[in-house]
């Protein structure tokens, strides 16, 4: 009797190939959902929804929370969480719009927003990576502190931006081929995030830390330093988003960024990023942002109650988590 050794499957075949196709299938599914939403909007309010100005508005609103979501995707991929992103956006926006800051013009506002975001991310990173605090608790403390400081700076008042070069970025004359500058910034951040996660050692280390921190440590990865960098990255994205929000609103308020943390986490989840860490997708997260922003726009145009909108978002989140669990079990 002759024993034969089963032939090895070619590279990319079998279960590994099947798993590799899943992100593409997931993204196609999200594109399908987005297409259905566009169809619904076009059928219910065709004149308003399909207007160029409204589509530009949807993309502009998606840009602010989208930049935050890119940073959140990295943090969740590493097995962490950041509940403070909305509060950091608020603090950065009000700090960047004080009278003292506006005296330095465009550069002063941009630098302050980014510096405040990175500074808050540094605090979060030190507490989590070197202080041994659970990310949920550390970022929850930052949420409360940043919101309180933002309220103290503004004293509950709206800070109006008076720098023309900042305000001009939000007017149609500044659009490039009909695309708002904020959308171009969002596209650049998305491209940079995709390259960082999928084409660099930093991205591979992020996935490794999220998949198994101990195995990553034994492989020579400085897990604590990696986590510190990830929260710095999240803070940087919050600072950029704060500047975009200042351009969009023309002011700074302590209520800015309200519930951004929930929207960013939800967008990342439905995009395919695992809450347990070890897998993340920038493209999926961006599609998740577009889905939620389009839902909000459709509800607003149809004068539907915001509570119904929140219920719809909650149902989408639950469905996405159930799909994740099914996929993980099948794997």
PDB file of C-alpha atoms in Angstrom:
ATOM      1  CA  UNK A   1       0.000   0.000   0.000  1.00  0.00           C
ATOM      2  CA  UNK A   2       1.449   3.312  -1.050  1.00  0.00           C
ATOM      3  CA  UNK A   3       0.997   6.279   1.237  1.00  0.00           C
ATOM      4  CA  UNK A   4       0.702   9.638  -0.416  1.00  0.00           C
ATOM      5  CA  UNK A   5       1.128  12.950   1.244  1.00  0.00           C
ATOM      6  CA  UNK A   6      -1.735  15.366   0.570  1.00  0.00           C
ATOM      7  CA  UNK A   7      -0.618  18.178  -1.659  1.00  0.00           C
ATOM      8  CA  UNK A   8      -0.268  21.526   0.010  1.00  0.00           C
ATOM      9  CA  UNK A   9      -2.800  24.110  -0.958  1.00  0.00           C
ATOM     10  CA  UNK A  10      -1.347  26.919  -3.001  1.00  0.00           C
ATOM     11  CA  UNK A  11      -0.589  30.131  -1.215  1.00  0.00           C
ATOM     12  CA  UNK A  12      -3.750  32.078  -0.590  1.00  0.00           C
ATOM     13  CA  UNK A  13      -6.033  29.013  -0.969  1.00  0.00           C
ATOM     14  CA  UNK A  14      -8.262  27.327   1.588  1.00  0.00           C
ATOM     15  CA  UNK A  15      -9.471  28.862   4.835  1.00  0.00           C
ATOM     16  CA  UNK A  16      -6.821  31.588   4.769  1.00  0.00           C
ATOM     17  CA  UNK A  17      -8.018  32.788   1.395  1.00  0.00           C
ATOM     18  CA  UNK A  18     -11.625  32.691   2.539  1.00  0.00           C
ATOM     19  CA  UNK A  19     -10.772  34.810   5.540  1.00  0.00           C
ATOM     20  CA  UNK A  20      -8.846  37.181   3.328  1.00  0.00           C
ATOM     21  CA  UNK A  21     -11.924  37.802   1.178  1.00  0.00           C
ATOM     22  CA  UNK A  22     -14.134  38.705   4.095  1.00  0.00           C
ATOM     23  CA  UNK A  23     -13.041  42.332   4.417  1.00  0.00           C
ATOM     24  CA  UNK A  24     -13.816  42.851   0.724  1.00  0.00           C
ATOM     25  CA  UNK A  25     -17.224  41.234   1.115  1.00  0.00           C
ATOM     26  CA  UNK A  26     -17.888  43.350   4.193  1.00  0.00           C
ATOM     27  CA  UNK A  27     -16.929  46.552   2.408  1.00  0.00           C
ATOM     28  CA  UNK A  28     -19.095  45.626  -0.551  1.00  0.00           C
ATOM     29  CA  UNK A  29     -21.969  45.027   1.863  1.00  0.00           C
ATOM     30  CA  UNK A  30     -21.466  48.473   3.372  1.00  0.00           C
ATOM     31  CA  UNK A  31     -21.380  49.993  -0.104  1.00  0.00           C
ATOM     32  CA  UNK A  32     -24.670  48.199  -0.757  1.00  0.00           C
ATOM     33  CA  UNK A  33     -26.179  49.658   2.406  1.00  0.00           C
ATOM     34  CA  UNK A  34     -24.924  53.105   1.413  1.00  0.00           C
ATOM     35  CA  UNK A  35     -26.458  52.694  -2.055  1.00  0.00           C
ATOM     36  CA  UNK A  36     -29.799  51.730  -0.503  1.00  0.00           C
ATOM     37  CA  UNK A  37     -29.677  54.801   1.745  1.00  0.00           C
ATOM     38  CA  UNK A  38     -28.940  57.037  -1.243  1.00  0.00           C
ATOM     39  CA  UNK A  39     -31.894  55.446  -3.036  1.00  0.00           C
ATOM     40  CA  UNK A  40     -34.150  56.047  -0.034  1.00  0.00           C
ATOM     41  CA  UNK A  41     -33.029  59.656   0.217  1.00  0.00           C
ATOM     42  CA  UNK A  42     -33.521  60.166  -3.509  1.00  0.00           C
ATOM     43  CA  UNK A  43     -37.039  58.715  -3.394  1.00  0.00           C
ATOM     44  CA  UNK A  44     -38.252  60.480  -0.260  1.00  0.00           C
ATOM     45  CA  UNK A  45     -36.710  63.929  -0.816  1.00  0.00           C
ATOM     46  CA  UNK A  46     -35.275  63.925  -4.341  1.00  0.00           C
ATOM     47  CA  UNK A  47     -34.922  67.680  -4.805  1.00  0.00           C
ATOM     48  CA  UNK A  48     -33.234  68.275  -1.461  1.00  0.00           C
ATOM     49  CA  UNK A  49     -31.196  65.082  -0.982  1.00  0.00           C
ATOM     50  CA  UNK A  50     -29.701  64.876  -4.470  1.00  0.00           C
ATOM     51  CA  UNK A  51     -28.812  68.561  -4.585  1.00  0.00           C
ATOM     52  CA  UNK A  52     -25.085  69.168  -4.962  1.00  0.00           C
ATOM     53  CA  UNK A  53     -25.053  71.422  -1.911  1.00  0.00           C
ATOM     54  CA  UNK A  54     -26.599  68.682   0.246  1.00  0.00           C
ATOM     55  CA  UNK A  55     -24.156  66.010  -0.937  1.00  0.00           C
ATOM     56  CA  UNK A  56     -21.304  68.408  -0.187  1.00  0.00           C
ATOM     57  CA  UNK A  57     -22.789  68.961   3.274  1.00  0.00           C
ATOM     58  CA  UNK A  58     -22.966  65.211   3.942  1.00  0.00           C
ATOM     59  CA  UNK A  59     -19.325  64.744   2.983  1.00  0.00           C
ATOM     60  CA  UNK A  60     -18.254  67.771   5.022  1.00  0.00           C
ATOM     61  CA  UNK A  61     -20.061  66.565   8.143  1.00  0.00           C
ATOM     62  CA  UNK A  62     -18.605  63.094   7.639  1.00  0.00           C
ATOM     63  CA  UNK A  63     -15.121  64.587   7.438  1.00  0.00           C
ATOM     64  CA  UNK A  64     -15.032  65.764  11.065  1.00  0.00           C
ATOM     65  CA  UNK A  65     -16.196  62.545  12.705  1.00  0.00           C
ATOM     66  CA  UNK A  66     -14.348  60.557  10.011  1.00  0.00           C
ATOM     67  CA  UNK A  67     -10.956  61.904  11.052  1.00  0.00           C
ATOM     68  CA  UNK A  68     -11.749  60.975  14.669  1.00  0.00           C
ATOM     69  CA  UNK A  69     -12.805  57.494  13.537  1.00  0.00           C
ATOM     70  CA  UNK A  70      -9.481  56.884  11.786  1.00  0.00           C
ATOM     71  CA  UNK A  71      -7.665  57.399  15.100  1.00  0.00           C
ATOM     72  CA  UNK A  72     -10.267  55.342  16.968  1.00  0.00           C
ATOM     73  CA  UNK A  73      -9.787  52.459  14.533  1.00  0.00           C
ATOM     74  CA  UNK A  74      -6.106  52.203  15.457  1.00  0.00           C
ATOM     75  CA  UNK A  75      -6.876  52.239  19.187  1.00  0.00           C
ATOM     76  CA  UNK A  76      -9.587  49.566  18.942  1.00  0.00           C
ATOM     77  CA  UNK A  77      -7.407  47.416  16.675  1.00  0.00           C
ATOM     78  CA  UNK A  78      -4.804  47.377  19.449  1.00  0.00           C
ATOM     79  CA  UNK A  79      -7.408  46.115  21.925  1.00  0.00           C
ATOM     80  CA  UNK A  80      -7.985  49.491  23.579  1.00  0.00           C
ATOM     81  CA  UNK A  81     -10.774  52.069  23.632  1.00  0.00           C
ATOM     82  CA  UNK A  82     -10.903  55.858  23.768  1.00  0.00           C
ATOM     83  CA  UNK A  83     -14.021  57.377  25.307  1.00  0.00           C
ATOM     84  CA  UNK A  84     -12.522  60.858  25.452  1.00  0.00           C
ATOM     85  CA  UNK A  85     -12.349  61.746  21.746  1.00  0.00           C
ATOM     86  CA  UNK A  86     -15.455  63.932  21.785  1.00  0.00           C
ATOM     87  CA  UNK A  87     -14.321  65.836  24.864  1.00  0.00           C
ATOM     88  CA  UNK A  88     -10.827  66.290  23.392  1.00  0.00           C
ATOM     89  CA  UNK A  89     -12.373  67.751  20.228  1.00  0.00           C
ATOM     90  CA  UNK A  90     -14.381  70.173  22.381  1.00  0.00           C
ATOM     91  CA  UNK A  91     -11.363  71.216  24.445  1.00  0.00           C
ATOM     92  CA  UNK A  92      -9.141  71.657  21.402  1.00  0.00           C
ATOM     93  CA  UNK A  93     -11.783  73.693  19.574  1.00  0.00           C
ATOM     94  CA  UNK A  94     -12.392  76.128  22.439  1.00  0.00           C
ATOM     95  CA  UNK A  95      -8.707  76.482  23.290  1.00  0.00           C
ATOM     96  CA  UNK A  96      -7.970  77.215  19.632  1.00  0.00           C
ATOM     97  CA  UNK A  97     -10.659  79.912  19.436  1.00  0.00           C
ATOM     98  CA  UNK A  98      -9.835  82.020  22.492  1.00  0.00           C
ATOM     99  CA  UNK A  99      -9.054  85.672  21.794  1.00  0.00           C
ATOM    100  CA  UNK A 100      -5.416  85.154  22.782  1.00  0.00           C
ATOM    101  CA  UNK A 101      -5.019  82.270  20.322  1.00  0.00           C
ATOM    102  CA  UNK A 102      -6.785  84.045  17.453  1.00  0.00           C
ATOM    103  CA  UNK A 103      -4.251  86.865  17.648  1.00  0.00           C
ATOM    104  CA  UNK A 104      -1.766  84.441  16.034  1.00  0.00           C
ATOM    105  CA  UNK A 105      -4.095  83.901  13.070  1.00  0.00           C
ATOM    106  CA  UNK A 106      -4.534  80.737  11.039  1.00  0.00           C
ATOM    107  CA  UNK A 107      -1.294  79.114  12.198  1.00  0.00           C
ATOM    108  CA  UNK A 108      -2.045  79.797  15.844  1.00  0.00           C
ATOM    109  CA  UNK A 109      -5.502  78.209  15.678  1.00  0.00           C
ATOM    110  CA  UNK A 110      -4.275  75.141  13.793  1.00  0.00           C
ATOM    111  CA  UNK A 111      -1.228  74.641  16.020  1.00  0.00           C
ATOM    112  CA  UNK A 112      -3.249  75.023  19.222  1.00  0.00           C
ATOM    113  CA  UNK A 113      -5.931  72.566  18.128  1.00  0.00           C
ATOM    114  CA  UNK A 114      -3.376  69.921  17.167  1.00  0.00           C
ATOM    115  CA  UNK A 115      -1.187  70.547  20.242  1.00  0.00           C
ATOM    116  CA  UNK A 116      -4.129  70.210  22.638  1.00  0.00           C
ATOM    117  CA  UNK A 117      -5.240  66.994  20.926  1.00  0.00           C
ATOM    118  CA  UNK A 118      -1.770  65.468  21.049  1.00  0.00           C
ATOM    119  CA  UNK A 119      -1.315  66.595  24.671  1.00  0.00           C
ATOM    120  CA  UNK A 120      -4.532  64.881  25.747  1.00  0.00           C
ATOM    121  CA  UNK A 121      -3.533  61.773  23.802  1.00  0.00           C
ATOM    122  CA  UNK A 122      -0.187  61.795  25.585  1.00  0.00           C
ATOM    123  CA  UNK A 123      -1.916  61.834  28.977  1.00  0.00           C
ATOM    124  CA  UNK A 124      -4.190  58.964  27.939  1.00  0.00           C
ATOM    125  CA  UNK A 125      -1.245  56.985  26.591  1.00  0.00           C
ATOM    126  CA  UNK A 126       0.888  57.441  29.704  1.00  0.00           C
ATOM    127  CA  UNK A 127      -1.990  56.424  31.989  1.00  0.00           C
ATOM    128  CA  UNK A 128      -2.808  53.320  29.953  1.00  0.00           C
ATOM    129  CA  UNK A 129       0.654  52.185  28.838  1.00  0.00           C
ATOM    130  CA  UNK A 130       2.820  53.116  31.816  1.00  0.00           C
ATOM    131  CA  UNK A 131       0.276  53.751  34.568  1.00  0.00           C
ATOM    132  CA  UNK A 132      -1.377  50.376  34.119  1.00  0.00           C
ATOM    133  CA  UNK A 133      -4.877  51.880  34.037  1.00  0.00           C
ATOM    134  CA  UNK A 134      -7.680  50.190  32.144  1.00  0.00           C
ATOM    135  CA  UNK A 135      -8.310  52.182  28.927  1.00  0.00           C
ATOM    136  CA  UNK A 136     -11.998  52.527  29.774  1.00  0.00           C
ATOM    137  CA  UNK A 137     -11.245  54.215  33.103  1.00  0.00           C
ATOM    138  CA  UNK A 138      -8.333  56.351  31.886  1.00  0.00           C
ATOM    139  CA  UNK A 139     -10.200  57.763  28.907  1.00  0.00           C
ATOM    140  CA  UNK A 140     -13.389  58.181  30.934  1.00  0.00           C
ATOM    141  CA  UNK A 141     -11.422  60.368  33.352  1.00  0.00           C
ATOM    142  CA  UNK A 142     -10.074  62.366  30.403  1.00  0.00           C
ATOM    143  CA  UNK A 143     -13.611  62.757  29.081  1.00  0.00           C
ATOM    144  CA  UNK A 144     -14.793  64.335  32.327  1.00  0.00           C
ATOM    145  CA  UNK A 145     -11.680  66.492  32.744  1.00  0.00           C
ATOM    146  CA  UNK A 146     -11.600  67.782  29.162  1.00  0.00           C
ATOM    147  CA  UNK A 147     -15.308  68.623  29.198  1.00  0.00           C
ATOM    148  CA  UNK A 148     -14.909  70.457  32.485  1.00  0.00           C
ATOM    149  CA  UNK A 149     -11.884  72.423  31.270  1.00  0.00           C
ATOM    150  CA  UNK A 150     -13.660  73.320  28.019  1.00  0.00           C
ATOM    151  CA  UNK A 151     -16.602  74.669  30.020  1.00  0.00           C
ATOM    152  CA  UNK A 152     -14.267  76.628  32.266  1.00  0.00           C
ATOM    153  CA  UNK A 153     -12.476  78.225  29.300  1.00  0.00           C
ATOM    154  CA  UNK A 154     -15.694  79.315  27.571  1.00  0.00           C
ATOM    155  CA  UNK A 155     -17.769  79.993  30.702  1.00  0.00           C
ATOM    156  CA  UNK A 156     -20.624  78.475  28.745  1.00  0.00           C
ATOM    157  CA  UNK A 157     -20.369  81.013  25.904  1.00  0.00           C
ATOM    158  CA  UNK A 158     -19.744  80.500  22.189  1.00  0.00           C
ATOM    159  CA  UNK A 159     -16.368  81.766  20.968  1.00  0.00           C
ATOM    160  CA  UNK A 160     -16.735  83.285  17.493  1.00  0.00           C
ATOM    161  CA  UNK A 161     -13.838  82.949  15.043  1.00  0.00           C
ATOM    162  CA  UNK A 162     -12.773  86.266  13.532  1.00  0.00           C
ATOM    163  CA  UNK A 163      -9.797  85.090  11.452  1.00  0.00           C
ATOM    164  CA  UNK A 164     -10.797  85.449   7.750  1.00  0.00           C
ATOM    165  CA  UNK A 165      -8.295  82.870   6.479  1.00  0.00           C
ATOM    166  CA  UNK A 166      -9.934  80.204   8.671  1.00  0.00           C
ATOM    167  CA  UNK A 167     -13.503  81.145   7.791  1.00  0.00           C
ATOM    168  CA  UNK A 168     -12.703  81.271   4.079  1.00  0.00           C
ATOM    169  CA  UNK A 169     -12.012  77.530   4.038  1.00  0.00           C
ATOM    170  CA  UNK A 170     -15.710  76.874   4.622  1.00  0.00           C
ATOM    171  CA  UNK A 171     -17.104  78.992   1.774  1.00  0.00           C
ATOM    172  CA  UNK A 172     -17.884  77.579  -1.705  1.00  0.00           C
ATOM    173  CA  UNK A 173     -15.210  79.759  -3.322  1.00  0.00           C
ATOM    174  CA  UNK A 174     -12.571  77.650  -1.559  1.00  0.00           C
ATOM    175  CA  UNK A 175     -13.863  74.370  -3.014  1.00  0.00           C
ATOM    176  CA  UNK A 176     -11.481  72.488  -5.301  1.00  0.00           C
ATOM    177  CA  UNK A 177     -13.363  71.125  -8.316  1.00  0.00           C
ATOM    178  CA  UNK A 178     -16.529  71.265  -6.231  1.00  0.00           C
ATOM    179  CA  UNK A 179     -14.944  69.397  -3.308  1.00  0.00           C
ATOM    180  CA  UNK A 180     -14.814  71.198   0.070  1.00  0.00           C
ATOM    181  CA  UNK A 181     -11.307  71.530   1.560  1.00  0.00           C
ATOM    182  CA  UNK A 182     -12.451  69.676   4.685  1.00  0.00           C
ATOM    183  CA  UNK A 183     -13.267  66.634   2.559  1.00  0.00           C
ATOM    184  CA  UNK A 184      -9.806  66.774   0.990  1.00  0.00           C
ATOM    185  CA  UNK A 185      -8.250  66.800   4.463  1.00  0.00           C
ATOM    186  CA  UNK A 186     -10.394  63.809   5.431  1.00  0.00           C
ATOM    187  CA  UNK A 187      -9.309  61.963   2.294  1.00  0.00           C
ATOM    188  CA  UNK A 188      -5.645  62.670   3.072  1.00  0.00           C
ATOM    189  CA  UNK A 189      -6.012  61.451   6.676  1.00  0.00           C
ATOM    190  CA  UNK A 190      -7.812  58.327   5.470  1.00  0.00           C
ATOM    191  CA  UNK A 191      -5.098  57.541   2.915  1.00  0.00           C
ATOM    192  CA  UNK A 192      -2.358  58.097   5.489  1.00  0.00           C
ATOM    193  CA  UNK A 193      -4.191  55.914   8.010  1.00  0.00           C
ATOM    194  CA  UNK A 194      -4.653  53.115   5.483  1.00  0.00           C
ATOM    195  CA  UNK A 195      -0.985  53.150   4.534  1.00  0.00           C
ATOM    196  CA  UNK A 196       0.085  53.255   8.182  1.00  0.00           C
ATOM    197  CA  UNK A 197      -2.098  50.309   9.179  1.00  0.00           C
ATOM    198  CA  UNK A 198      -1.607  48.115   6.127  1.00  0.00           C
ATOM    199  CA  UNK A 199       1.822  48.919   4.746  1.00  0.00           C
ATOM    200  CA  UNK A 200       4.095  49.689   7.693  1.00  0.00           C
ATOM    201  CA  UNK A 201       5.703  47.944  10.635  1.00  0.00           C
ATOM    202  CA  UNK A 202       3.719  50.229  12.930  1.00  0.00           C
ATOM    203  CA  UNK A 203       0.476  48.800  11.577  1.00  0.00           C
ATOM    204  CA  UNK A 204       1.650  45.210  11.934  1.00  0.00           C
ATOM    205  CA  UNK A 205       2.696  45.896  15.511  1.00  0.00           C
ATOM    206  CA  UNK A 206      -0.689  47.434  16.242  1.00  0.00           C
ATOM    207  CA  UNK A 207      -2.468  44.325  14.990  1.00  0.00           C
ATOM    208  CA  UNK A 208      -0.080  42.063  16.893  1.00  0.00           C
ATOM    209  CA  UNK A 209      -0.622  43.931  20.172  1.00  0.00           C
ATOM    210  CA  UNK A 210      -4.380  43.730  19.713  1.00  0.00           C
ATOM    211  CA  UNK A 211      -4.323  40.050  18.824  1.00  0.00           C
ATOM    212  CA  UNK A 212      -2.090  38.857  21.687  1.00  0.00           C
ATOM    213  CA  UNK A 213      -0.126  41.387  23.779  1.00  0.00           C
ATOM    214  CA  UNK A 214       1.988  38.723  25.483  1.00  0.00           C
ATOM    215  CA  UNK A 215       2.963  37.064  22.207  1.00  0.00           C
ATOM    216  CA  UNK A 216       3.777  40.512  20.806  1.00  0.00           C
ATOM    217  CA  UNK A 217       6.013  41.207  23.805  1.00  0.00           C
ATOM    218  CA  UNK A 218       7.821  37.888  23.395  1.00  0.00           C
ATOM    219  CA  UNK A 219       8.317  38.735  19.716  1.00  0.00           C
ATOM    220  CA  UNK A 220      10.264  41.817  20.720  1.00  0.00           C
ATOM    221  CA  UNK A 221       7.566  44.477  20.402  1.00  0.00           C
ATOM    222  CA  UNK A 222       7.564  47.200  23.058  1.00  0.00           C
ATOM    223  CA  UNK A 223       3.871  46.917  23.856  1.00  0.00           C
ATOM    224  CA  UNK A 224       3.764  49.889  26.225  1.00  0.00           C
ATOM    225  CA  UNK A 225       5.465  52.220  23.778  1.00  0.00           C
ATOM    226  CA  UNK A 226       3.169  51.034  20.980  1.00  0.00           C
ATOM    227  CA  UNK A 227       0.079  51.803  23.048  1.00  0.00           C
ATOM    228  CA  UNK A 228       1.463  55.226  23.917  1.00  0.00           C
ATOM    229  CA  UNK A 229       1.945  56.009  20.220  1.00  0.00           C
ATOM    230  CA  UNK A 230      -1.579  54.837  19.431  1.00  0.00           C
ATOM    231  CA  UNK A 231      -3.187  57.213  21.917  1.00  0.00           C
ATOM    232  CA  UNK A 232      -0.949  59.998  20.615  1.00  0.00           C
ATOM    233  CA  UNK A 233      -2.266  59.189  17.136  1.00  0.00           C
ATOM    234  CA  UNK A 234      -5.846  59.296  18.395  1.00  0.00           C
ATOM    235  CA  UNK A 235      -5.187  62.666  20.032  1.00  0.00           C
ATOM    236  CA  UNK A 236      -3.640  63.985  16.814  1.00  0.00           C
ATOM    237  CA  UNK A 237      -6.757  62.991  14.869  1.00  0.00           C
ATOM    238  CA  UNK A 238      -8.924  64.717  17.478  1.00  0.00           C
ATOM    239  CA  UNK A 239      -6.877  67.899  17.104  1.00  0.00           C
ATOM    240  CA  UNK A 240      -7.256  67.857  13.308  1.00  0.00           C
ATOM    241  CA  UNK A 241     -10.990  67.177  13.665  1.00  0.00           C
ATOM    242  CA  UNK A 242     -11.292  70.103  16.107  1.00  0.00           C
ATOM    243  CA  UNK A 243      -9.753  72.450  13.554  1.00  0.00           C
ATOM    244  CA  UNK A 244     -12.119  71.164  10.850  1.00  0.00           C
ATOM    245  CA  UNK A 245     -15.049  71.696  13.203  1.00  0.00           C
ATOM    246  CA  UNK A 246     -13.923  75.260  13.896  1.00  0.00           C
ATOM    247  CA  UNK A 247     -13.834  75.908  10.141  1.00  0.00           C
ATOM    248  CA  UNK A 248     -17.252  74.293   9.667  1.00  0.00           C
ATOM    249  CA  UNK A 249     -19.004  76.040  12.564  1.00  0.00           C
ATOM    250  CA  UNK A 250     -16.979  79.244  12.632  1.00  0.00           C
ATOM    251  CA  UNK A 251     -16.843  79.041  16.399  1.00  0.00           C
ATOM    252  CA  UNK A 252     -15.684  77.039  19.395  1.00  0.00           C
ATOM    253  CA  UNK A 253     -18.099  75.652  21.989  1.00  0.00           C
ATOM    254  CA  UNK A 254     -17.755  73.406  24.998  1.00  0.00           C
ATOM    255  CA  UNK A 255     -20.569  71.253  23.575  1.00  0.00           C
ATOM    256  CA  UNK A 256     -18.598  70.435  20.414  1.00  0.00           C
ATOM    257  CA  UNK A 257     -17.905  66.770  19.764  1.00  0.00           C
ATOM    258  CA  UNK A 258     -20.915  65.594  21.760  1.00  0.00           C
ATOM    259  CA  UNK A 259     -21.231  61.784  21.461  1.00  0.00           C
ATOM    260  CA  UNK A 260     -18.383  61.641  18.937  1.00  0.00           C
ATOM    261  CA  UNK A 261     -16.925  58.742  20.887  1.00  0.00           C
ATOM    262  CA  UNK A 262     -20.052  56.660  20.351  1.00  0.00           C
ATOM    263  CA  UNK A 263     -20.296  57.530  16.660  1.00  0.00           C
ATOM    264  CA  UNK A 264     -16.611  56.756  16.074  1.00  0.00           C
ATOM    265  CA  UNK A 265     -16.768  53.428  17.909  1.00  0.00           C
ATOM    266  CA  UNK A 266     -19.984  52.486  16.088  1.00  0.00           C
ATOM    267  CA  UNK A 267     -18.531  53.362  12.680  1.00  0.00           C
ATOM    268  CA  UNK A 268     -15.414  51.306  13.366  1.00  0.00           C
ATOM    269  CA  UNK A 269     -17.465  48.326  14.541  1.00  0.00           C
ATOM    270  CA  UNK A 270     -19.830  48.186  11.583  1.00  0.00           C
ATOM    271  CA  UNK A 271     -16.804  48.665   9.353  1.00  0.00           C
ATOM    272  CA  UNK A 272     -15.335  45.403  10.624  1.00  0.00           C
ATOM    273  CA  UNK A 273     -12.862  46.423  13.339  1.00  0.00           C
ATOM    274  CA  UNK A 274     -12.974  43.897  16.167  1.00  0.00           C
ATOM    275  CA  UNK A 275     -13.762  45.305  19.615  1.00  0.00           C
ATOM    276  CA  UNK A 276     -11.501  42.636  21.095  1.00  0.00           C
ATOM    277  CA  UNK A 277      -8.601  43.855  18.943  1.00  0.00           C
ATOM    278  CA  UNK A 278      -6.388  42.164  16.407  1.00  0.00           C
ATOM    279  CA  UNK A 279      -8.221  43.304  13.291  1.00  0.00           C
ATOM    280  CA  UNK A 280      -8.954  46.732  11.908  1.00  0.00           C
ATOM    281  CA  UNK A 281      -9.946  48.277   8.617  1.00  0.00           C
ATOM    282  CA  UNK A 282      -9.713  51.942   7.704  1.00  0.00           C
ATOM    283  CA  UNK A 283     -11.827  51.586   4.571  1.00  0.00           C
ATOM    284  CA  UNK A 284     -14.599  49.856   6.513  1.00  0.00           C
ATOM    285  CA  UNK A 285     -14.532  52.522   9.211  1.00  0.00           C
ATOM    286  CA  UNK A 286     -14.852  55.305   6.622  1.00  0.00           C
ATOM    287  CA  UNK A 287     -17.786  53.520   5.000  1.00  0.00           C
ATOM    288  CA  UNK A 288     -19.356  53.207   8.450  1.00  0.00           C
ATOM    289  CA  UNK A 289     -19.011  56.961   8.936  1.00  0.00           C
ATOM    290  CA  UNK A 290     -20.663  57.628   5.575  1.00  0.00           C
ATOM    291  CA  UNK A 291     -23.540  55.272   6.437  1.00  0.00           C
ATOM    292  CA  UNK A 292     -24.255  57.013   9.741  1.00  0.00           C
ATOM    293  CA  UNK A 293     -23.890  60.507   8.272  1.00  0.00           C
ATOM    294  CA  UNK A 294     -26.243  59.662   5.410  1.00  0.00           C
ATOM    295  CA  UNK A 295     -28.806  58.258   7.855  1.00  0.00           C
ATOM    296  CA  UNK A 296     -28.647  61.477   9.885  1.00  0.00           C
ATOM    297  CA  UNK A 297     -29.100  63.580   6.754  1.00  0.00           C
ATOM    298  CA  UNK A 298     -32.092  61.560   5.530  1.00  0.00           C
ATOM    299  CA  UNK A 299     -33.776  61.791   8.924  1.00  0.00           C
ATOM    300  CA  UNK A 300     -33.214  65.551   9.036  1.00  0.00           C
ATOM    301  CA  UNK A 301     -34.596  66.121   5.534  1.00  0.00           C
ATOM    302  CA  UNK A 302     -37.694  64.069   6.341  1.00  0.00           C
ATOM    303  CA  UNK A 303     -38.239  65.856   9.680  1.00  0.00           C
ATOM    304  CA  UNK A 304     -38.081  62.594  11.621  1.00  0.00           C
ATOM    305  CA  UNK A 305     -37.480  62.593  15.355  1.00  0.00           C
ATOM    306  CA  UNK A 306     -33.903  62.251  16.573  1.00  0.00           C
ATOM    307  CA  UNK A 307     -34.910  59.476  18.967  1.00  0.00           C
ATOM    308  CA  UNK A 308     -35.928  57.296  16.016  1.00  0.00           C
ATOM    309  CA  UNK A 309     -32.546  58.039  14.469  1.00  0.00           C
ATOM    310  CA  UNK A 310     -30.754  56.877  17.617  1.00  0.00           C
ATOM    311  CA  UNK A 311     -32.829  53.691  17.671  1.00  0.00           C
ATOM    312  CA  UNK A 312     -31.861  52.988  14.059  1.00  0.00           C
ATOM    313  CA  UNK A 313     -28.174  53.519  14.868  1.00  0.00           C
ATOM    314  CA  UNK A 314     -28.454  51.225  17.886  1.00  0.00           C
ATOM    315  CA  UNK A 315     -30.033  48.493  15.784  1.00  0.00           C
ATOM    316  CA  UNK A 316     -27.212  48.767  13.215  1.00  0.00           C
ATOM    317  CA  UNK A 317     -24.583  48.483  15.956  1.00  0.00           C
ATOM    318  CA  UNK A 318     -26.234  45.383  17.463  1.00  0.00           C
ATOM    319  CA  UNK A 319     -26.479  43.748  14.035  1.00  0.00           C
ATOM    320  CA  UNK A 320     -22.815  44.505  13.316  1.00  0.00           C
ATOM    321  CA  UNK A 321     -21.643  42.992  16.618  1.00  0.00           C
ATOM    322  CA  UNK A 322     -23.741  39.862  16.051  1.00  0.00           C
ATOM    323  CA  UNK A 323     -22.194  39.469  12.597  1.00  0.00           C
ATOM    324  CA  UNK A 324     -18.716  39.871  14.124  1.00  0.00           C
ATOM    325  CA  UNK A 325     -19.416  37.134  16.671  1.00  0.00           C
ATOM    326  CA  UNK A 326     -20.755  34.812  13.973  1.00  0.00           C
ATOM    327  CA  UNK A 327     -17.686  35.452  11.807  1.00  0.00           C
ATOM    328  CA  UNK A 328     -15.293  34.874  14.710  1.00  0.00           C
ATOM    329  CA  UNK A 329     -17.025  31.608  15.617  1.00  0.00           C
ATOM    330  CA  UNK A 330     -16.916  30.372  12.026  1.00  0.00           C
ATOM    331  CA  UNK A 331     -13.210  31.254  11.839  1.00  0.00           C
TER     332      UNK A 331
END
